[in-house]
Each structure stands twice: as structure tokens, then as C-alpha cells.
Amino acid sequence: MIKHWINGKHWDGAPSRAGDVYDPSTGKVANQVAFASVSEVDAAVSSAAEAFASWRNASLAQRSTVMFKFRELLNERKGELAQIVSAEHGKVVSDAGGEIQRALESVEYACGIPQLLKGGFSENASTRVDVYSIQQPVGVVGVISPFNFPAMVPLWFVPTAIACGNTVVLKPSEKDPSASIFLAELFAEAGLPDGVLNVVHGDKVAVDRLLEHPTVKAISFVGSTPIARYVYETGTSHGKRVQALGGAKNHMVVLPDADLDLAADAAVSAGFGSAGERCMAISVVVAVGPVGDELVSKIKSRIADVKVGSGPSCEMGPLVTGVHRDKVTSYLDAGVSEGAALVVDGRDHPIDGAADGFWLGPTLFDHVGTDMTIYTDEIFGPVLSVVRASSYDEAVEMVNNNRYGNGTAIFTNDGGAARRFQNEIEVGMVGVNVPIPVPVAYYSFGGWKESLFGDAHAYGPHGVHFFTRSKVITSRWLDPSHGGVNLGFPQNT
Ligand code: NAD
């Protein structure tokens, strides 16, 4: 049984509810995870509230020392964590390692917290009056994360939140909960005081309690768009600041002058890496002008080489659950019945793994229309659609009309076209000949439109802004030679 982590230790109660955790490569139940009740969430929030009283005053030196130590430990033990992620999520170990490498960047950013929290100071704003700003923590913060990056997404938020002086209750996905517990143990080993980071497992019951709990002051959420909208609306109606990152449908626009080999390589790695279960995965390739046939043929030939299975040489693992695999598979029939051309059927792909695993090989559709469900829905699996566009303008209009705006990419050798694209496209993260433009940690991660509710993106400068409240102090100290107390109204002289 995977238990909660409350006040610096594994919770020793007996859960009233629990869920199954699968090994997606075999399809077998591998473990059980406790589902928190309201009172268990309350215990975690109380522990965080108690810890906040002293952690908010921990020196910047102490906070960054913990963060540096955590960074060292995570780097030393990333191989172990990659195995844990792979076992419950299904992504291949090398891909899980990549997730942790990107997560380390956020930890490293938080190591610089003394620099990041520097305020401004204006001496003599008025005579003998100084004005300065400080950034203070908001209090207890709830972090609710999705299944697809069980190590990286919690680490988008937790290091910055605690480095800013907050305390955290993390509610990871119930599908792959072990990575969060591993991280909590590493933080404890790094010297983080008890109660600063708590982990509660569970489902809607736990999420709703965090959204309603009066002691929780901020919520960082990542997941699908319907739940992101719900979390944003419920959290803000309870007076909390909320950042809720939602789903995606990422387009890769290929202009006629692009290097088609580079574009085909990118489409395959960005479309099928992690079995397409990435919020920045490419799910639509927009072939502009005459390049469609050649591009489709190049993508098709590369798909044949993708090694799907659970062995060390494999590039793509299973989907996270049988239910999800079946839902993704249903889009293969839907696409055909809606009139798209099924160029590669993932059900026919060779699989190097146990028969009952949640497998589906890479699928390629061509001649997809923007009214088809394979275009309109976020499939979140290894299904790539090619849409033909007659011009650059038509391609841009298509991307801008899509309700999601997480990531997009343009492939071209024309710098002017790329520059125009970055200006005109209504998407939060844009790649130029880069298919998955996840920002480095010293920028911030976030989409537009229905891919983000709230105005603060994740990590980087936005993260520091989200996890702090600004205070501006106007102070006046009399010159000792003045002598005596001035009870008059402040003068601007
Ligand atoms: P999900 O929305 O099903 O779950 C996310 C979290 O919400 C989980 O912790 C889950 O337990 C909780 N939850 C689920 N249903 C709930 C409900 N009815 N009420 C309250 N809480 C609920 O998402 P998922 O399937 O775990 O993750 C995949 C989704 O996340 C995809 O849509 C993907 O695009 C998105 N995602 C977005 C980003 C981004 O940065 N925009 C990053 C990663 C994943």
C-alpha cells in the first residue's frame, strides 16, 4: 500500500478507500494506493500550517542549502527514480530519465532563491523617506498533478514554492503516486523540516478538500482542460489564487521550404515519444503547399522503425491504463469512419512486451479535416494527424482557431516566415525547428486559451511571482540631529 506522507513521515493510518496501481507493461495490478478522506487531507493541511509558522522565517541561506542538497541527492538517485516512474507510468526508462533531467533544472532555479527574492529599494523617495519592497510567502499551497510527468510536474512547483517560504500539500495522480513519495523522502534527507512538504494521495475527494480548505491559500494544478477549468473556478471562488494548466492539441506547421527529413524526425519523436502522453506532444502536422505526400511518406517509413515494448532498447512504452488505451484506440475507428486516411494502424505494430500490457503502436492519419473528432479532441496517445493547408495563412488561421494553445512549432528555412509566425500565432510556447519547445527553467511554462486558466505560468519568474505576495514599505527615520518625535502628517518636502 502506498501511503500518504504527512509531517515528515509515512502516514500510519488505515485508509477507508484505496485504488489500484498498475504495471502498464503487463496489465497487472502492481500495488494499491491510499485515497485520502477529508480528515486525512485536513491532517496534511494542519501539518503544513504548523510548519509554515517557522519555515516562512527560515533564512534564505537555510532554504537554498536544503535545495542544493536536494539537487545533489536527486542527481545521485535519478536512476532509481526513473525506474519508479517507468514502472507505474509505462514510459521507457530513458524517457523517464529525460523527465528527471528537466525537473532538475527547476530545482537548480530554486537554488538561486536569495537572488530571486531580492526586492527594490528607493532611498529618499521623499526627504528621509525610503520605499522598498519585499516578497513574502502566501502560506499553505496545494499542488495537484497529472499522471504523465509524475516526477517533473510536482518539481515544476514544489521547489519554488518551498524556496519562497511556503509549505505544500501535494496531491499527485493516483495512477502513478510513488514518485512523489520518493521526492518527499529525498527532501527530508536534504534537511527539509517536517511538515513543509506533505503528500496526500487520492481522487476528487482530496482535490475538493484542498480547493475548499480555508487554510490553503494557493493552488497549482496541471491536468486535463475540464478539470483545470473546474479547479480554477472552484479554487478562485474560495478566495485562492489558482494557476490551472490544462490540455493541448499541438500543431507542427511544415512550410514548403523546410528540411523534410528534419521535420519527419521531429514529427515522429514529438508525436510518439512517451506514447504521445505529453502535453507538449505534437498531435497535428500541418503540411503547407505541396509537401504533404513526401512528408507523409517520410513519417510513415520512420514509424516502421519505432521500437515499442518494455525492453531497454525500446523507444515507446505502453499507455498508462487499459481504459485509456481503449479510449485512444477508439479514435482509430472514429478517424476512419469520419473519412480520414489511416496510413499506419498502431494495432498492427510489432510489440516487444507482455500480451496483456496496455499497448498501442504509433498511428498515422492523413487528410484529416478540422471537423473530425481526431482533430478536435485531445487524444493523448500515439496518434498523429496530418492536415493539408494550401498556404501559410491558412495554417496560422487553423492553429489560432483551435481552442487549445499550449505549444506549437514551425519548420522552415525562412527566418522571415518564422519571425512572422512567432508574432502571429496564438499559442504560449513556440518552437522554430524545435518540435517540443518546453522553456528552460529560467523562463516560464504555460499555454494560452483553454490550455491555461489563470494568468501565472508554471516555474521560472512566474513561479516566484505566484508563490509570493508583494509588500511595499514606506519608512521614515528622523535625522538624529532633528531631535524628538514628529507627530505631524508626512510632508513631501
Ligand atoms: P486529469 O485531469 O484526469 O487529472 C489531473 C489531476 O486531477 C489528478 O491529480 C487527478 O486525480 C485529479 N482529478 C481527476 N478528476 C478529477 C475531478 N473530477 N475532480 C477533481 N480532481 C480530479 O489529467 P491526467 O489524465 O492525469 O493528465 C493528462 C492531462 O493533463 C492531459 O489533458 C494533458 O494535456 C494535461 N497536461 C497538461 C500539462 C500542461 O502543462 N498544460 C502538462 C501535463 C499534462
Coordinates of C-alpha atoms and ligand atoms in Angstrom, one line a residue:
M1 CA 0.0 0.0 0.0
I2 CA 1.4 3.4 -1.0
K3 CA 0.6 5.7 1.9
H4 CA 0.4 9.5 2.4
W5 CA 3.4 11.4 3.6
I6 CA 2.4 13.8 6.4
N7 CA 4.5 15.7 8.8
G8 CA 7.8 14.2 7.7
K9 CA 6.8 10.5 7.8
H10 CA 4.7 7.8 6.2
W11 CA 1.1 8.1 7.4
D12 CA 0.4 5.1 9.7
G13 CA -3.4 5.1 9.5
A14 CA -5.6 2.6 7.6
P15 CA -7.2 4.2 4.6
S16 CA -11.0 4.0 4.2
R17 CA -10.6 3.9 0.4
A18 CA -7.8 2.8 -1.9
G19 CA -7.2 2.4 -5.6
D20 CA -5.2 0.0 -7.8
V21 CA -1.9 1.0 -9.3
Y22 CA -1.0 -0.9 -12.5
D23 CA 2.2 -2.1 -14.2
P24 CA 1.2 -0.9 -17.7
S25 CA 3.7 -3.2 -19.4
T26 CA 2.0 -6.3 -18.0
G27 CA -1.5 -5.0 -17.4
K28 CA -1.4 -6.4 -13.8
V29 CA -2.2 -4.6 -10.6
A30 CA 1.2 -3.9 -9.0
N31 CA 0.2 -2.1 -5.9
Q32 CA -2.6 -0.2 -4.1
V33 CA -2.7 3.5 -3.1
A34 CA -4.5 5.1 -0.2
F35 CA -7.2 7.5 -1.2
A36 CA -7.4 10.4 1.3
S37 CA -10.6 11.3 3.1
V38 CA -11.4 14.8 4.1
S39 CA -9.9 14.3 7.6
E40 CA -6.7 13.0 6.1
V41 CA -6.4 16.0 3.9
D42 CA -7.1 18.2 6.9
A43 CA -4.3 16.4 8.8
A44 CA -1.8 17.2 6.0
V45 CA -3.0 20.8 5.8
S46 CA -2.6 21.2 9.6
S47 CA 0.9 19.8 9.4
A48 CA 1.7 22.3 6.6
A49 CA 0.1 25.2 8.5
E50 CA 2.1 24.4 11.6
A51 CA 5.4 24.1 9.7
F52 CA 4.6 27.4 7.9
A53 CA 4.9 29.4 11.2
S54 CA 8.7 28.7 11.3
W55 CA 9.5 27.9 7.7
R56 CA 8.4 31.3 6.5
N57 CA 11.1 32.8 8.6
A58 CA 13.8 30.2 7.7
S59 CA 16.8 32.2 6.3
L60 CA 17.3 32.3 2.6
A61 CA 20.7 30.6 3.3
Q62 CA 18.9 27.7 5.0
R63 CA 16.3 27.4 2.2
S64 CA 18.9 27.4 -0.5
T65 CA 21.1 24.9 1.4
V66 CA 18.2 22.5 1.5
M67 CA 17.6 23.0 -2.2
F68 CA 21.3 22.4 -3.1
K69 CA 21.4 19.3 -1.0
F70 CA 18.1 18.0 -2.6
R71 CA 19.6 18.7 -6.0
E72 CA 22.6 16.6 -5.2
L73 CA 20.5 13.7 -3.8
L74 CA 18.2 13.8 -6.8
N75 CA 21.0 13.8 -9.2
E76 CA 22.7 10.9 -7.4
R77 CA 19.5 8.8 -7.3
K78 CA 17.8 9.8 -10.6
G79 CA 18.3 6.3 -12.0
E80 CA 16.2 4.8 -9.2
L81 CA 13.5 7.4 -9.7
A82 CA 13.5 6.8 -13.4
Q83 CA 12.7 3.1 -12.7
I84 CA 9.9 4.1 -10.3
V85 CA 8.4 6.4 -12.9
S86 CA 8.7 3.8 -15.7
A87 CA 7.2 1.0 -13.6
E88 CA 3.9 2.9 -12.9
H89 CA 3.6 5.2 -15.9
G90 CA 4.9 2.9 -18.6
K91 CA 7.3 5.3 -20.4
V92 CA 10.6 3.8 -21.2
V93 CA 13.4 4.3 -18.6
S94 CA 15.4 6.6 -20.9
D95 CA 12.4 8.8 -21.3
A96 CA 11.8 8.9 -17.6
G97 CA 15.4 9.9 -17.1
G98 CA 14.8 12.8 -19.5
E99 CA 11.8 13.9 -17.4
I100 CA 14.0 14.0 -14.3
Q101 CA 16.8 15.8 -16.1
R102 CA 14.3 18.6 -17.0
A103 CA 13.0 18.6 -13.4
L104 CA 16.5 19.1 -12.1
E105 CA 16.5 22.4 -14.0
S106 CA 13.6 23.7 -11.8
V107 CA 15.4 22.6 -8.7
E108 CA 18.5 24.4 -9.8
Y109 CA 16.5 27.5 -10.5
A110 CA 15.1 27.4 -6.9
C111 CA 18.6 27.1 -5.5
G112 CA 19.0 30.7 -6.6
I113 CA 16.2 31.9 -4.3
P114 CA 18.3 34.5 -2.5
Q115 CA 18.8 36.3 -5.8
L116 CA 15.2 35.7 -7.0
L117 CA 13.6 37.3 -3.9
K118 CA 15.6 40.5 -4.0
G119 CA 13.3 43.4 -3.9
G120 CA 13.7 47.1 -4.8
F121 CA 14.8 50.0 -2.7
S122 CA 14.4 53.7 -3.3
E123 CA 16.3 55.9 -0.9
N124 CA 14.9 59.3 -0.3
A125 CA 11.7 58.9 -2.2
S126 CA 10.8 61.9 -0.2
T127 CA 13.1 63.6 2.3
R128 CA 14.3 61.0 4.7
V129 CA 11.6 58.6 3.4
D130 CA 12.7 55.3 1.9
V131 CA 10.5 53.0 0.0
Y132 CA 11.2 49.3 -0.5
S133 CA 9.5 46.1 -1.5
I134 CA 9.7 42.6 0.0
Q135 CA 8.2 39.3 -1.3
Q136 CA 6.6 37.1 1.3
P137 CA 5.2 33.6 1.0
V138 CA 1.5 33.1 0.6
G139 CA 1.2 30.2 3.1
V140 CA 0.0 26.7 2.6
V141 CA -0.1 25.8 -1.1
G142 CA -1.8 22.8 -2.8
V143 CA -0.2 21.2 -5.8
I144 CA -2.3 18.8 -7.9
S145 CA -0.5 16.9 -10.6
P146 CA -1.4 14.7 -13.6
F147 CA -0.2 11.2 -14.4
N148 CA 2.0 11.9 -17.4
F149 CA 5.0 13.5 -15.6
P150 CA 4.9 12.1 -12.1
A151 CA 8.3 13.5 -11.2
M152 CA 8.7 16.6 -13.3
V153 CA 5.3 18.3 -12.8
P154 CA 5.5 18.2 -9.0
L155 CA 9.0 19.6 -9.3
W156 CA 7.8 22.4 -11.5
F157 CA 6.1 23.8 -8.4
V158 CA 7.4 22.3 -5.1
P159 CA 11.0 23.6 -5.2
T160 CA 9.9 27.2 -6.0
A161 CA 7.0 27.1 -3.5
I162 CA 9.1 26.0 -0.6
A163 CA 12.1 28.1 -1.5
C164 CA 9.8 31.1 -1.4
G165 CA 8.9 30.1 2.2
N166 CA 5.6 28.3 1.6
T167 CA 4.6 24.9 2.8
V168 CA 3.0 22.4 0.5
V169 CA 0.4 19.7 0.3
L170 CA 1.0 17.8 -2.9
K171 CA -1.8 15.6 -4.4
P172 CA -0.2 13.5 -7.2
S173 CA -2.0 11.4 -9.8
E174 CA -3.5 8.3 -8.3
K175 CA -2.3 6.4 -11.3
D176 CA 1.5 6.7 -10.6
P177 CA 1.8 8.0 -7.0
S178 CA 5.2 6.5 -5.9
A179 CA 7.5 9.2 -7.5
S180 CA 6.0 11.9 -5.2
I181 CA 6.8 9.8 -2.1
F182 CA 10.3 9.2 -3.3
L183 CA 10.7 13.0 -3.7
A184 CA 9.3 13.7 -0.3
E185 CA 11.8 11.3 1.3
L186 CA 14.7 12.9 -0.6
F187 CA 13.6 16.4 0.6
A188 CA 13.5 15.1 4.2
E189 CA 17.0 13.7 3.7
A190 CA 18.1 17.0 2.4
G191 CA 17.1 18.6 5.7
L192 CA 13.6 20.0 4.9
P193 CA 11.8 20.4 8.2
D194 CA 8.8 18.1 8.9
G195 CA 5.5 19.4 7.5
V196 CA 7.0 21.7 4.9
L197 CA 6.1 19.1 2.2
N198 CA 3.2 16.7 2.6
V199 CA 1.8 14.3 0.1
V200 CA -1.8 13.1 0.1
H201 CA -3.0 10.5 -2.5
G202 CA -6.4 10.2 -3.8
D203 CA -9.1 11.5 -6.2
K204 CA -11.8 14.1 -6.3
V205 CA -12.4 13.9 -2.6
A206 CA -8.9 15.0 -1.8
V207 CA -8.8 17.7 -4.6
D208 CA -12.1 19.2 -3.5
R209 CA -11.0 19.4 0.1
L210 CA -7.8 21.3 -0.9
L211 CA -9.9 23.6 -3.1
E212 CA -12.3 24.4 -0.3
H213 CA -9.9 24.4 2.7
P214 CA -9.7 27.9 4.1
T215 CA -6.1 27.4 5.2
V216 CA -4.9 26.6 1.7
K217 CA -4.1 29.9 0.0
A218 CA -2.9 28.9 -3.5
I219 CA -3.4 26.0 -5.9
S220 CA -1.2 24.9 -8.7
F221 CA -2.9 22.4 -10.9
V222 CA -1.9 20.5 -14.1
G223 CA -4.3 18.2 -15.9
S224 CA -7.0 18.0 -18.5
T225 CA -8.9 21.1 -19.5
P226 CA -12.3 20.2 -18.0
I227 CA -10.7 19.5 -14.6
A228 CA -8.4 22.6 -14.9
R229 CA -11.5 24.8 -15.5
Y230 CA -13.3 23.2 -12.5
V231 CA -10.2 23.6 -10.3
Y232 CA -9.8 27.3 -11.4
E233 CA -13.4 28.2 -10.8
T234 CA -13.8 26.3 -7.5
G235 CA -10.5 27.5 -6.1
T236 CA -10.9 31.1 -7.0
S237 CA -14.5 31.1 -5.7
H238 CA -13.0 30.1 -2.4
G239 CA -10.7 33.1 -2.5
K240 CA -7.5 31.3 -3.5
R241 CA -5.0 32.3 -6.2
V242 CA -5.1 29.5 -8.8
Q243 CA -2.9 28.6 -11.8
A244 CA -4.5 25.7 -13.7
L245 CA -2.7 24.3 -16.7
G246 CA -5.0 22.3 -19.0
G247 CA -4.9 20.0 -22.1
A248 CA -3.4 20.6 -25.5
K249 CA -3.6 19.9 -29.2
N250 CA -0.2 20.9 -30.5
H251 CA 0.3 21.7 -34.2
M252 CA 3.6 21.5 -36.1
V253 CA 3.5 23.6 -39.3
V254 CA 5.8 22.5 -42.1
L255 CA 6.4 25.1 -44.8
P256 CA 7.3 24.1 -48.3
D257 CA 11.0 25.2 -47.8
A258 CA 11.5 23.1 -44.7
D259 CA 14.1 20.3 -44.4
L260 CA 11.6 17.4 -44.7
D261 CA 13.9 14.9 -43.1
L262 CA 14.4 17.1 -40.1
A263 CA 10.6 17.7 -39.9
A264 CA 9.8 13.9 -40.3
D265 CA 12.3 13.0 -37.5
A266 CA 10.7 15.7 -35.3
A267 CA 7.1 14.6 -36.0
V268 CA 7.9 11.0 -35.0
S269 CA 9.9 11.8 -31.8
A270 CA 7.4 14.5 -30.7
G271 CA 4.3 12.6 -31.7
F272 CA 5.1 9.2 -30.3
G273 CA 7.7 9.8 -27.5
S274 CA 6.1 8.8 -24.2
A275 CA 3.4 7.2 -26.3
G276 CA 2.0 10.7 -27.1
E277 CA 1.1 11.2 -23.4
R278 CA 2.8 14.6 -23.2
C279 CA 1.0 17.9 -23.0
M280 CA 3.6 19.2 -25.5
A281 CA 3.4 16.2 -27.8
I282 CA 2.8 17.1 -31.5
S283 CA -0.6 15.7 -32.4
V284 CA -1.2 17.6 -35.7
V285 CA 1.2 18.1 -38.5
V286 CA 0.1 20.9 -40.9
A287 CA 1.6 20.3 -44.3
V288 CA 1.6 23.5 -46.2
G289 CA 1.5 23.6 -50.0
P290 CA 3.0 20.7 -52.0
V291 CA 5.0 18.9 -49.2
G292 CA 2.2 16.7 -47.9
D293 CA 2.8 13.5 -49.9
E294 CA 6.5 13.4 -49.4
L295 CA 6.3 14.3 -45.7
V296 CA 3.7 11.6 -45.0
S297 CA 5.8 9.0 -46.8
K298 CA 8.9 10.0 -44.7
I299 CA 6.9 9.9 -41.4
K300 CA 5.5 6.5 -42.4
S301 CA 8.8 5.0 -43.1
R302 CA 10.2 6.2 -39.8
I303 CA 7.3 4.8 -37.8
A304 CA 8.2 1.4 -39.0
D305 CA 11.5 1.6 -37.1
V306 CA 9.9 2.7 -33.8
K307 CA 10.7 0.0 -31.2
V308 CA 7.6 -0.4 -29.0
G309 CA 8.0 -2.6 -25.9
S310 CA 9.4 -2.7 -22.4
G311 CA 13.0 -3.7 -23.1
P312 CA 16.0 -1.4 -22.6
S313 CA 16.3 -0.8 -26.4
C314 CA 12.7 0.2 -26.8
E315 CA 11.7 3.8 -27.5
M316 CA 8.0 3.7 -26.7
G317 CA 6.2 2.0 -23.9
P318 CA 2.5 1.2 -23.2
L319 CA -0.3 3.6 -22.3
V320 CA -0.9 4.3 -18.7
T321 CA -4.1 2.2 -18.2
G322 CA -6.2 -0.2 -20.1
V323 CA -9.2 2.2 -20.0
H324 CA -7.0 5.0 -21.5
R325 CA -5.6 2.6 -24.2
D326 CA -9.1 1.6 -25.2
K327 CA -10.2 5.2 -25.4
V328 CA -7.2 6.1 -27.6
T329 CA -7.8 3.0 -29.8
S330 CA -11.5 4.1 -30.3
Y331 CA -10.2 7.1 -32.2
L332 CA -8.7 4.9 -34.8
D333 CA -12.1 3.7 -35.9
A334 CA -13.6 7.1 -35.4
G335 CA -11.0 8.6 -37.8
V336 CA -11.7 6.1 -40.5
S337 CA -15.5 6.5 -40.2
E338 CA -15.1 10.3 -40.4
G339 CA -13.2 10.0 -43.7
A340 CA -9.5 10.3 -42.7
A341 CA -6.9 8.1 -44.4
L342 CA -5.4 5.6 -42.0
V343 CA -1.8 5.4 -43.2
V344 CA -0.4 3.5 -40.3
D345 CA -2.6 1.5 -37.9
G346 CA -1.0 1.2 -34.5
R347 CA -2.8 -2.0 -33.8
D348 CA -0.6 -3.8 -36.4
H349 CA 2.7 -2.6 -34.9
P350 CA 5.1 -5.2 -33.5
I351 CA 5.2 -5.1 -29.7
D352 CA 8.1 -6.4 -27.6
G353 CA 6.2 -6.9 -24.4
A354 CA 3.7 -9.0 -22.3
A355 CA 0.4 -9.7 -24.2
D356 CA -1.8 -8.1 -21.5
G357 CA 0.1 -4.8 -21.3
F358 CA -1.7 -1.6 -22.3
W359 CA 0.0 -1.5 -25.8
L360 CA -0.9 0.5 -28.9
G361 CA 1.7 1.2 -31.6
P362 CA 2.1 4.6 -33.4
T363 CA -0.8 5.5 -35.7
L364 CA -0.7 8.0 -38.6
F365 CA -3.7 9.6 -40.3
D366 CA -3.6 11.7 -43.4
H367 CA -6.2 14.1 -45.0
V368 CA -7.6 14.9 -41.6
G369 CA -10.3 17.5 -41.5
T370 CA -10.7 20.1 -38.8
D371 CA -14.3 19.0 -38.1
M372 CA -13.2 15.4 -37.3
T373 CA -13.0 14.2 -33.7
I374 CA -9.5 13.0 -34.2
Y375 CA -8.7 16.7 -34.8
T376 CA -11.0 18.4 -32.3
D377 CA -10.4 16.1 -29.3
E378 CA -7.2 15.8 -27.2
I379 CA -6.5 12.1 -27.8
F380 CA -3.4 12.0 -25.5
G381 CA -1.9 8.9 -27.2
P382 CA 0.3 7.8 -30.1
V383 CA -2.0 9.1 -32.9
L384 CA -0.6 11.7 -35.3
S385 CA -2.9 13.5 -37.7
V386 CA -1.7 15.2 -40.9
V387 CA -3.9 18.1 -42.1
R388 CA -3.2 19.7 -45.5
A389 CA -3.2 23.5 -45.8
S390 CA -2.8 25.4 -49.0
S391 CA -0.9 28.4 -47.6
Y392 CA 0.9 29.8 -44.6
D393 CA -2.1 32.0 -43.8
E394 CA -4.5 29.0 -43.8
A395 CA -2.1 27.1 -41.4
V396 CA -1.9 30.0 -39.0
E397 CA -5.7 30.5 -39.0
M398 CA -6.2 26.8 -38.2
V399 CA -3.8 26.9 -35.2
N400 CA -5.3 30.2 -34.0
N401 CA -8.9 28.8 -34.3
N402 CA -8.0 25.8 -32.2
R403 CA -9.4 26.0 -28.6
Y404 CA -6.0 24.9 -27.2
G405 CA -2.9 27.0 -27.3
N406 CA -0.2 25.1 -25.3
G407 CA 2.7 24.5 -27.8
T408 CA 3.3 24.8 -31.5
A409 CA 6.2 24.6 -33.9
I410 CA 7.1 25.8 -37.3
F411 CA 9.6 24.0 -39.6
T412 CA 11.1 26.3 -42.2
N413 CA 14.4 27.7 -43.5
D414 CA 12.9 31.1 -44.0
G415 CA 13.8 33.4 -41.0
G416 CA 11.2 36.0 -42.0
A417 CA 8.4 33.4 -42.0
A418 CA 9.5 32.1 -38.7
R419 CA 9.6 35.6 -37.2
R420 CA 6.1 36.4 -38.6
F421 CA 4.8 33.1 -37.1
Q422 CA 6.1 33.8 -33.6
N423 CA 4.3 37.2 -33.8
E424 CA 1.0 36.0 -35.2
I425 CA 0.5 32.6 -33.5
E426 CA -1.9 32.5 -30.5
V427 CA 0.0 29.8 -28.5
G428 CA 2.0 30.2 -25.3
M429 CA 5.1 28.2 -26.3
V430 CA 6.5 28.3 -29.9
G431 CA 9.3 26.3 -31.5
V432 CA 11.2 27.3 -34.6
N433 CA 12.6 24.0 -36.0
V434 CA 12.1 22.7 -32.4
P435 CA 9.1 20.4 -32.0
I436 CA 8.7 20.4 -28.2
P437 CA 9.6 23.9 -27.1
V438 CA 9.4 23.4 -23.3
P439 CA 11.0 26.5 -21.9
V440 CA 14.2 26.2 -19.8
A441 CA 13.7 26.8 -16.1
Y442 CA 14.6 30.5 -16.1
Y443 CA 11.6 31.2 -18.4
S444 CA 8.1 30.0 -17.5
F445 CA 5.9 27.3 -18.9
G446 CA 2.3 28.0 -19.9
G447 CA -0.2 27.9 -22.7
W448 CA -2.9 30.2 -23.9
K449 CA -6.6 29.8 -24.4
E450 CA -8.0 26.6 -22.9
S451 CA -4.6 25.3 -22.0
L452 CA -4.2 27.6 -19.0
F453 CA -6.7 29.1 -16.6
G454 CA -5.3 32.0 -14.5
D455 CA -2.5 34.3 -15.6
A456 CA 0.6 32.8 -14.0
H457 CA 2.6 30.3 -15.9
A458 CA 4.5 27.5 -14.1
Y459 CA 8.0 27.8 -12.7
G460 CA 10.7 30.4 -13.6
P461 CA 9.9 34.1 -12.8
H462 CA 6.1 33.4 -13.0
G463 CA 6.5 30.7 -10.3
V464 CA 8.3 33.1 -7.9
H465 CA 5.5 35.7 -8.6
F466 CA 2.7 33.1 -8.0
F467 CA 4.2 31.8 -4.7
T468 CA 4.8 35.2 -3.1
R469 CA 2.9 38.3 -2.1
S470 CA 4.5 41.7 -2.5
K471 CA 4.6 44.2 0.2
V472 CA 5.9 47.7 -0.2
I473 CA 7.2 49.5 2.9
T474 CA 7.4 53.3 3.1
S475 CA 9.6 54.3 6.0
R476 CA 10.8 57.5 7.6
W477 CA 13.6 57.8 10.1
L478 CA 14.3 61.2 11.6
D479 CA 17.7 62.6 11.4
P480 CA 19.2 62.2 15.0
S481 CA 20.1 65.9 14.9
H482 CA 16.4 66.7 14.5
G483 CA 15.6 65.5 18.0
G484 CA 12.2 64.4 19.2
V485 CA 9.2 62.7 17.6
N486 CA 7.4 64.2 14.7
L487 CA 3.7 63.7 15.1
G488 CA 2.7 65.7 12.0
F489 CA 1.4 64.3 8.8
P490 CA 4.1 63.1 6.4
Q491 CA 5.4 66.0 4.3
N492 CA 6.6 65.6 0.7
T493 CA 9.4 68.1 1.2
Ligands
NAD1 P1 -6.7 14.6 -15.1 O1 -7.3 16.0 -15.4 O2 -7.6 13.4 -15.3 O3 -6.1 14.6 -13.6 C1 -5.2 15.6 -13.1 C2 -5.4 15.6 -11.6 O4 -6.7 16.0 -11.3 C3 -5.1 14.3 -10.9 O5 -4.4 14.5 -9.8 C4 -6.5 13.7 -10.7 O6 -6.5 12.9 -9.5 C5 -7.3 15.0 -10.5 N1 -8.7 14.8 -10.9 C6 -9.2 14.0 -11.9 N2 -10.5 14.1 -12.0 C7 -10.9 15.0 -11.1 C8 -12.2 15.5 -10.7 N3 -13.3 15.2 -11.3 N4 -12.2 16.4 -9.7 C9 -11.1 16.8 -9.1 N5 -9.9 16.3 -9.4 C10 -9.8 15.4 -10.4 O7 -5.4 14.6 -16.1 P2 -4.5 13.3 -16.3 O8 -5.2 12.3 -17.2 O9 -3.8 12.9 -15.1 O10 -3.3 14.0 -17.2 C11 -3.4 14.2 -18.6 C12 -3.9 15.6 -18.9 O11 -3.1 16.6 -18.3 C13 -3.9 15.9 -20.4 O12 -5.1 16.6 -20.7 C14 -2.7 16.7 -20.6 O13 -2.7 17.6 -21.7 C15 -2.7 17.5 -19.3 N6 -1.4 18.1 -19.0 C16 -1.2 19.4 -19.2 C17 0.0 20.0 -19.0 C18 0.3 21.4 -19.2 O14 1.3 21.9 -18.8 N7 -0.6 22.2 -19.8 C19 1.1 19.2 -18.5 C20 0.9 17.8 -18.3 C21 -0.4 17.3 -18.6

